[in-house]
CSV table of C-alpha atoms in Angstrom, one decimal:
chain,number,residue,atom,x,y,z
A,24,UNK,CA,49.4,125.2,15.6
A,25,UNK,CA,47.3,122.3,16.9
A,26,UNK,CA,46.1,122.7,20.8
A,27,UNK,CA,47.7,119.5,21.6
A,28,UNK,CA,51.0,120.6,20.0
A,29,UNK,CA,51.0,123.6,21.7
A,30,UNK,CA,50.1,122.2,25.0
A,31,UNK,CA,52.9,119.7,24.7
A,32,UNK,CA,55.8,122.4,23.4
A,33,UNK,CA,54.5,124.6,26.7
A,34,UNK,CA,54.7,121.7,28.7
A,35,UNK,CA,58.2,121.0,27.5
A,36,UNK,CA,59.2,124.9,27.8
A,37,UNK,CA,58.3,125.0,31.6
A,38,UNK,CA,60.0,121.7,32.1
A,39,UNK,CA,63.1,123.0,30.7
A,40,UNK,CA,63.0,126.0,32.4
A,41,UNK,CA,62.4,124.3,35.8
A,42,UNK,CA,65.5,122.0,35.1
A,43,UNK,CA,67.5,124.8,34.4
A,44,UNK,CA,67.0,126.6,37.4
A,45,UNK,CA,67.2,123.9,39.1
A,46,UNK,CA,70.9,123.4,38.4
A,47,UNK,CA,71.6,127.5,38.2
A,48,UNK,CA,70.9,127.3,42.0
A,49,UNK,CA,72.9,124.2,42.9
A,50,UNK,CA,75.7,125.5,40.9
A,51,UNK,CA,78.8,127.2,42.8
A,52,UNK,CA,80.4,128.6,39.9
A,53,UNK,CA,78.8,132.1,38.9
A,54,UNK,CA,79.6,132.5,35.3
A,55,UNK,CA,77.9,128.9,34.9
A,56,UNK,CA,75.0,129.7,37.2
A,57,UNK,CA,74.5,132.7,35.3
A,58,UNK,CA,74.4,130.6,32.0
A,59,UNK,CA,71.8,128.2,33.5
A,60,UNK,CA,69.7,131.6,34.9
A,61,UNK,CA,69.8,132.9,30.9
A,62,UNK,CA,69.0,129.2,29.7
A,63,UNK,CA,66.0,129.3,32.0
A,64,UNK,CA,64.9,133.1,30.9
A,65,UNK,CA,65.2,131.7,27.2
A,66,UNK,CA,62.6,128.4,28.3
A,67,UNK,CA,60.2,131.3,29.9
A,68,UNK,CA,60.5,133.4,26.5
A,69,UNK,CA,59.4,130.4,24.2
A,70,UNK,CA,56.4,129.8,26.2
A,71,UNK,CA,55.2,133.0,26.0
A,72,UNK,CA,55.9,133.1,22.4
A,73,UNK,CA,53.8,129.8,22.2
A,74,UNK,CA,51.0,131.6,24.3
A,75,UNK,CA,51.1,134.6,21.8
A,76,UNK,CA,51.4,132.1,19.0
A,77,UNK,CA,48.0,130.7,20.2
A,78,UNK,CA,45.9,133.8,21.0
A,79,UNK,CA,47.0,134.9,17.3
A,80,UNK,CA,45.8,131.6,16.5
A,81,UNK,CA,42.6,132.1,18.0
A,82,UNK,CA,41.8,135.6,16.7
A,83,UNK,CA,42.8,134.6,13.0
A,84,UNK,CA,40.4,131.9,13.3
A,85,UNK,CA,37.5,134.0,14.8
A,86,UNK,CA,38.1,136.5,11.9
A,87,UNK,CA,39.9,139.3,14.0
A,88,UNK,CA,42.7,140.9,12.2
A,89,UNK,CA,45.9,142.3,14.5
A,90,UNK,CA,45.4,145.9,14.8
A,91,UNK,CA,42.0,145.6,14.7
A,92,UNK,CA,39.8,147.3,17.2
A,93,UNK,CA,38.0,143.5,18.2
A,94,UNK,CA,41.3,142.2,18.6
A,95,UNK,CA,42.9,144.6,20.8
A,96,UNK,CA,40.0,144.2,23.1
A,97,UNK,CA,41.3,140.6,23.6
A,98,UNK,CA,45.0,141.2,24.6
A,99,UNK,CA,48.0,137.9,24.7
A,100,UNK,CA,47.7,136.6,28.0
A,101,UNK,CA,50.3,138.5,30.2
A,102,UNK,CA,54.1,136.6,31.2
A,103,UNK,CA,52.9,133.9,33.9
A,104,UNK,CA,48.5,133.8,33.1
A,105,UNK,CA,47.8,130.4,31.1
């Protein structure tokens, strides 16, 4: 995946995520404000599959093979580290 692709789909991904809980916490109704609080968890999910995506990515192109020992020096950036 291209950096600027990635970039933008992350980009996207937060700004999804930000409009969902935006409307889970002006939302009255509880089954619906649930539904936007999943939604939200879903957006957060997909960027870290992007982030993961990447470092795998990176370590391909460096000639690390997952499972290796190099690679598992280098671990996925955690949920929330860019």
């Amino acid at each position: 995946m291209r950096q600027d692709m990635s970039d933008w789909l992350l980009s996207e991904c937060y700004k999804h995520a930000e409009e969902c809980r935006s409307r889970a916490t002006a939302e009255q109704d509880g089954p619906l404000r649930n539904h936007f609080f999943d939604m939200e968890r879903q957006w957060l999910k997909m960027a870290e599959d992007v982030k993961s995506a990447r470092w795998l990515e990176k370590s391909a192109a460096a000639g690390k093979a997952p499972g290796s020992d190099e690679c598992a020096q280098e671990p996925p950036p955690k949920p929330g580290q860019d």
